[in-house]
mmCIF file of C-alpha atoms in Angstrom:
data_model
loop_
_atom_site.group_PDB
_atom_site.id
_atom_site.type_symbol
_atom_site.label_atom_id
_atom_site.label_comp_id
_atom_site.label_asym_id
_atom_site.label_seq_id
_atom_site.Cartn_x
_atom_site.Cartn_y
_atom_site.Cartn_z
ATOM 1 C CA MET A 1 -19.156 34.385 -20.676
ATOM 2 C CA ALA A 2 -16.125 32.163 -20.154
ATOM 3 C CA GLU A 3 -13.446 32.170 -22.825
ATOM 4 C CA SER A 4 -13.037 28.941 -24.708
ATOM 5 C CA ARG A 5 -9.637 27.272 -24.691
ATOM 6 C CA THR A 6 -9.146 27.894 -28.406
ATOM 7 C CA CYS A 7 -10.254 31.478 -28.061
ATOM 8 C CA ARG A 8 -7.671 32.068 -25.280
ATOM 9 C CA LEU A 9 -4.960 30.646 -27.450
ATOM 10 C CA MET A 10 -6.004 32.728 -30.460
ATOM 11 C CA MET A 11 -6.112 35.911 -28.395
ATOM 12 C CA SER A 12 -2.606 35.116 -27.015
ATOM 13 C CA CYS A 13 -1.312 34.803 -30.560
ATOM 14 C CA ILE A 14 -2.970 38.020 -31.756
ATOM 15 C CA TYR A 15 -1.808 39.959 -28.661
ATOM 16 C CA PRO A 16 1.474 38.281 -27.667
ATOM 17 C CA GLU A 17 2.115 40.921 -25.012
ATOM 18 C CA LEU A 18 -0.646 39.528 -22.888
ATOM 19 C CA PRO A 19 0.745 38.547 -19.460
ATOM 20 C CA TYR A 20 0.941 34.929 -18.365
ATOM 21 C CA ARG A 21 -2.311 33.553 -16.928
ATOM 22 C CA SER A 22 -2.369 30.104 -15.385
ATOM 23 C CA ILE A 23 -5.095 27.657 -16.327
ATOM 24 C CA PRO A 24 -6.849 26.415 -13.206
ATOM 25 C CA LYS A 25 -5.766 22.880 -12.358
ATOM 26 C CA ASN A 26 -7.221 20.498 -9.758
ATOM 27 C CA TYR A 27 -4.524 18.039 -8.719
ATOM 28 C CA SER A 28 -6.607 16.667 -5.854
ATOM 29 C CA ASP A 29 -9.436 15.446 -8.065
ATOM 30 C CA ALA A 30 -9.631 11.726 -7.214
ATOM 31 C CA ARG A 31 -10.422 10.929 -10.873
ATOM 32 C CA ASN A 32 -6.807 11.978 -11.773
ATOM 33 C CA VAL A 33 -5.062 9.853 -9.233
ATOM 34 C CA ASN A 34 -5.471 6.187 -10.037
ATOM 35 C CA SER A 35 -2.055 4.667 -10.226
ATOM 36 C CA GLU A 36 -3.452 1.172 -10.316
ATOM 37 C CA ILE A 37 -5.130 1.775 -13.710
ATOM 38 C CA CYS A 38 -2.160 3.685 -15.103
ATOM 39 C CA GLU A 39 0.523 1.250 -13.968
ATOM 40 C CA GLY A 40 -1.426 -1.681 -15.457
ATOM 41 C CA CYS A 41 -1.941 0.114 -18.723
ATOM 42 C CA GLY A 42 0.651 2.691 -19.778
ATOM 43 C CA GLN A 43 -1.003 3.283 -23.158
ATOM 44 C CA CYS A 44 -0.678 7.071 -22.933
ATOM 45 C CA CYS A 45 3.010 6.761 -22.000
ATOM 46 C CA LYS A 46 3.576 4.357 -24.893
ATOM 47 C CA ARG A 47 2.393 6.953 -27.365
ATOM 48 C CA CYS A 48 4.240 10.121 -26.219
ATOM 49 C CA GLY A 49 5.731 11.895 -23.180
ATOM 50 C CA CYS A 50 3.302 14.128 -21.330
ATOM 51 C CA TYR A 51 3.571 17.914 -21.379
ATOM 52 C CA PHE A 52 4.506 20.460 -18.714
ATOM 53 C CA SER A 53 2.696 23.567 -17.632
ATOM 54 C CA PRO A 54 4.910 26.554 -16.751
ATOM 55 C CA ASP A 55 3.341 26.115 -13.272
ATOM 56 C CA ASP A 56 5.306 22.847 -12.951
ATOM 57 C CA PHE A 57 8.555 24.865 -12.636
ATOM 58 C CA GLU A 58 9.737 27.049 -9.741
ATOM 59 C CA GLU A 59 10.968 29.652 -12.186
ATOM 60 C CA ILE A 60 10.675 30.422 -15.900
ATOM 61 C CA SER A 61 14.043 31.749 -17.005
ATOM 62 C CA PHE A 62 16.639 30.602 -19.564
ATOM 63 C CA GLU A 63 19.113 29.491 -16.876
ATOM 64 C CA PHE A 64 16.623 27.641 -14.697
ATOM 65 C CA LEU A 65 14.953 25.797 -17.575
ATOM 66 C CA LYS A 66 18.383 25.037 -19.105
ATOM 67 C CA LYS A 67 19.343 23.223 -15.924
ATOM 68 C CA GLU A 68 16.104 21.300 -15.885
ATOM 69 C CA ILE A 69 16.416 20.264 -19.513
ATOM 70 C CA GLU A 70 20.038 19.166 -18.956
ATOM 71 C CA LYS A 71 18.696 16.392 -16.791
ATOM 72 C CA GLY A 72 17.945 14.776 -20.134
ATOM 73 C CA TYR A 73 14.292 13.824 -19.823
ATOM 74 C CA ILE A 74 12.641 17.097 -20.992
ATOM 75 C CA SER A 75 12.254 18.021 -24.601
ATOM 76 C CA ILE A 76 11.282 21.266 -26.318
ATOM 77 C CA GLU A 77 8.572 20.569 -28.874
ATOM 78 C CA PHE A 78 7.216 22.841 -31.598
ATOM 79 C CA TYR A 79 3.520 22.199 -31.619
ATOM 80 C CA ASP A 80 2.004 23.361 -34.893
ATOM 81 C CA GLY A 81 -1.618 23.460 -33.786
ATOM 82 C CA GLU A 82 -2.898 20.776 -36.142
ATOM 83 C CA ALA A 83 -5.034 19.223 -33.410
ATOM 84 C CA SER A 84 -6.692 22.520 -32.721
ATOM 85 C CA MET A 85 -6.973 23.281 -36.453
ATOM 86 C CA GLN A 86 -5.841 26.841 -35.657
ATOM 87 C CA ASN A 87 -2.482 26.621 -37.482
ATOM 88 C CA ILE A 88 -0.696 28.197 -34.514
ATOM 89 C CA GLY A 89 2.883 27.285 -33.721
ATOM 90 C CA VAL A 90 3.995 27.298 -30.144
ATOM 91 C CA TYR A 91 6.991 25.806 -28.292
ATOM 92 C CA ILE A 92 6.072 23.745 -25.283
ATOM 93 C CA LEU A 93 8.024 21.507 -22.849
ATOM 94 C CA ARG A 94 7.175 17.869 -22.430
ATOM 95 C CA ILE A 95 8.810 14.612 -21.276
ATOM 96 C CA ARG A 96 11.148 13.369 -24.024
ATOM 97 C CA ASN A 97 10.363 10.327 -26.115
ATOM 98 C CA GLN A 98 12.698 7.348 -26.326
ATOM 99 C CA GLY A 99 15.383 7.777 -28.936
ATOM 100 C CA ARG A 100 14.478 11.365 -29.642
ATOM 101 C CA GLY A 101 16.520 14.563 -29.074
ATOM 102 C CA ILE A 102 16.001 17.458 -26.737
ATOM 103 C CA VAL A 103 14.555 19.593 -29.568
ATOM 104 C CA ASP A 104 11.789 17.500 -31.118
ATOM 105 C CA SER A 105 8.640 17.675 -33.123
ATOM 106 C CA CYS A 106 5.491 15.909 -32.012
ATOM 107 C CA ARG A 107 6.015 12.217 -32.638
ATOM 108 C CA LYS A 108 3.162 9.935 -31.835
ATOM 109 C CA ASP A 109 3.572 6.287 -30.968
ATOM 110 C CA ILE A 110 7.043 6.679 -29.514
ATOM 111 C CA PRO A 111 7.182 5.717 -25.848
ATOM 112 C CA CYS A 112 8.056 8.187 -23.109
ATOM 113 C CA ILE A 113 11.678 8.021 -21.987
ATOM 114 C CA LEU A 114 10.523 7.699 -18.354
ATOM 115 C CA LEU A 115 8.206 4.720 -18.902
ATOM 116 C CA GLY A 116 9.607 1.858 -16.834
ATOM 117 C CA GLU A 117 8.387 -1.613 -15.939
ATOM 118 C CA ASN A 118 6.402 -0.226 -13.026
ATOM 119 C CA GLY A 119 5.096 2.879 -14.793
ATOM 120 C CA CYS A 120 6.485 6.376 -14.609
ATOM 121 C CA LYS A 121 10.005 6.839 -13.146
ATOM 122 C CA LEU A 122 8.886 10.144 -11.605
ATOM 123 C CA ASP A 123 6.770 10.177 -8.462
ATOM 124 C CA TYR A 124 3.387 11.804 -8.742
ATOM 125 C CA GLN A 125 4.521 15.115 -7.238
ATOM 126 C CA HIS A 126 7.232 15.622 -9.842
ATOM 127 C CA ARG A 127 5.214 14.609 -12.921
ATOM 128 C CA PRO A 128 4.175 17.185 -15.484
ATOM 129 C CA SER A 129 0.646 18.574 -15.358
ATOM 130 C CA GLY A 130 -0.186 16.647 -18.572
ATOM 131 C CA GLY A 131 0.422 13.400 -16.679
ATOM 132 C CA LYS A 132 -1.033 14.395 -13.317
ATOM 133 C CA LEU A 133 -4.239 15.651 -14.856
ATOM 134 C CA MET A 134 -4.937 12.590 -17.029
ATOM 135 C CA ILE A 135 -8.330 11.077 -16.137
ATOM 136 C CA PRO A 136 -7.901 7.304 -16.529
ATOM 137 C CA GLU A 137 -10.816 5.255 -17.785
ATOM 138 C CA LYS A 138 -11.435 1.917 -16.100
ATOM 139 C CA LYS A 139 -13.210 0.240 -19.027
ATOM 140 C CA PHE A 140 -11.630 -0.918 -22.273
ATOM 141 C CA PHE A 141 -13.075 -0.692 -25.761
ATOM 142 C CA ILE A 142 -12.023 -2.259 -29.047
ATOM 143 C CA ASN A 143 -10.588 0.307 -31.474
ATOM 144 C CA SER A 144 -10.950 0.327 -35.260
ATOM 145 C CA VAL A 145 -7.984 -2.056 -35.717
ATOM 146 C CA GLY A 146 -9.315 -4.524 -33.192
ATOM 147 C CA LYS A 147 -6.999 -3.547 -30.299
ATOM 148 C CA LYS A 148 -8.183 -3.296 -26.728
ATOM 149 C CA GLN A 149 -7.607 0.208 -25.337
ATOM 150 C CA ARG A 150 -8.862 2.720 -22.795
ATOM 151 C CA ASN A 151 -10.414 6.105 -23.557
ATOM 152 C CA CYS A 152 -8.558 8.213 -21.021
ATOM 153 C CA ARG A 153 -9.102 11.993 -21.098
ATOM 154 C CA MET A 154 -6.942 14.992 -20.448
ATOM 155 C CA SER A 155 -8.259 17.637 -18.107
ATOM 156 C CA TYR A 156 -5.194 19.736 -19.061
ATOM 157 C CA THR A 157 -5.310 19.807 -22.856
ATOM 158 C CA ILE A 158 -2.675 20.575 -25.421
ATOM 159 C CA ILE A 159 -4.564 23.853 -26.103
ATOM 160 C CA ASP A 160 -4.218 24.757 -22.388
ATOM 161 C CA CYS A 161 -0.524 23.888 -22.577
ATOM 162 C CA CYS A 162 0.118 25.991 -25.729
ATOM 163 C CA TYR A 163 -1.772 28.924 -24.194
ATOM 164 C CA GLU A 164 0.307 28.827 -21.028
ATOM 165 C CA TRP A 165 3.663 28.544 -22.839
ATOM 166 C CA LEU A 166 2.977 31.260 -25.445
ATOM 167 C CA PRO A 167 4.069 34.181 -23.192
ATOM 168 C CA HIS A 168 7.408 32.401 -22.697
ATOM 169 C CA LYS A 169 8.106 31.936 -26.436
ATOM 170 C CA ARG A 170 11.311 33.990 -26.448
ATOM 171 C CA ILE A 171 12.874 31.969 -23.614
ATOM 172 C CA LEU A 172 11.877 28.715 -25.324
ATOM 173 C CA ALA A 173 13.248 29.910 -28.675
ATOM 174 C CA GLU A 174 16.582 30.672 -26.945
ATOM 175 C CA LEU A 175 16.557 27.176 -25.411
ATOM 176 C CA VAL A 176 15.917 25.671 -28.850
ATOM 177 C CA ASP A 177 18.963 27.524 -30.233
ATOM 178 C CA TYR A 178 21.043 26.317 -27.301
ATOM 179 C CA PHE A 179 19.948 22.670 -27.370
ATOM 180 C CA LYS A 180 19.311 22.003 -31.102
ATOM 181 C CA HIS A 181 22.561 20.148 -31.670
ATOM 182 C CA LYS A 182 23.119 18.723 -28.177
ATOM 183 C CA ASP A 183 22.659 15.041 -27.260
ATOM 184 C CA ILE A 184 22.098 14.655 -23.539
ATOM 185 C CA PRO A 185 21.446 11.270 -21.961
ATOM 186 C CA CYS A 186 18.534 10.881 -19.558
ATOM 187 C CA SER A 187 19.643 11.115 -15.918
ATOM 188 C CA LEU A 188 16.928 8.782 -14.557
#
C-alpha cells in the first residue's frame, strides 16, 4: 500500500534520521507546461512565491545554499503545517515575496518577487518545482467574493515540499541564523 503524503511527513517527523527520499516529479507532463495560460493570468504568482524541492539544487550544503540565497530571490520559510492540520513545523525554501525578507513566514496575497510584466523572470528550466509542477486550469470560475479566478492545482504539494526538506532541517536552521538580520536585494 502506498504511503500517503501526510503519512510520509509524519513518519519523517517521528523518525528524523530517515534518509532523504525524493518525491517523483514529472516535468514533461504537458498539463504542467502551458505558459500561455500562466502568462495571461499570474494569479498564483500574485499570492506567493512558489517553493523549491531539494532536487532543484545541485547540492544541499550550507555553503552552496548560502550562495544561492545571496542572489536575493530565495527565502527560507518556516511552514507550520496549518494546511495539513498536522501541526508540524518545517523550514522550506521558496521564491521570496515582494517587500519581504530572506527569512520569512508564510504570507499569502503578497506577489512573488520574480513576477514581471511577462510572467516569471526565471526561464522554465530554472523555476522551482512548485512552479514547474503547477497544473494550470483553462476555465475561470467566480469565487465567493465575485472575482473571476482559475482553479489551478499543484502536483507537487506543500506536504511533498515539507517532507523533502525535513531531512535538511539542520542546514536550513543554520541558514536562518545566518540570514535572519540580512537584507539582500534581488539580483534579477
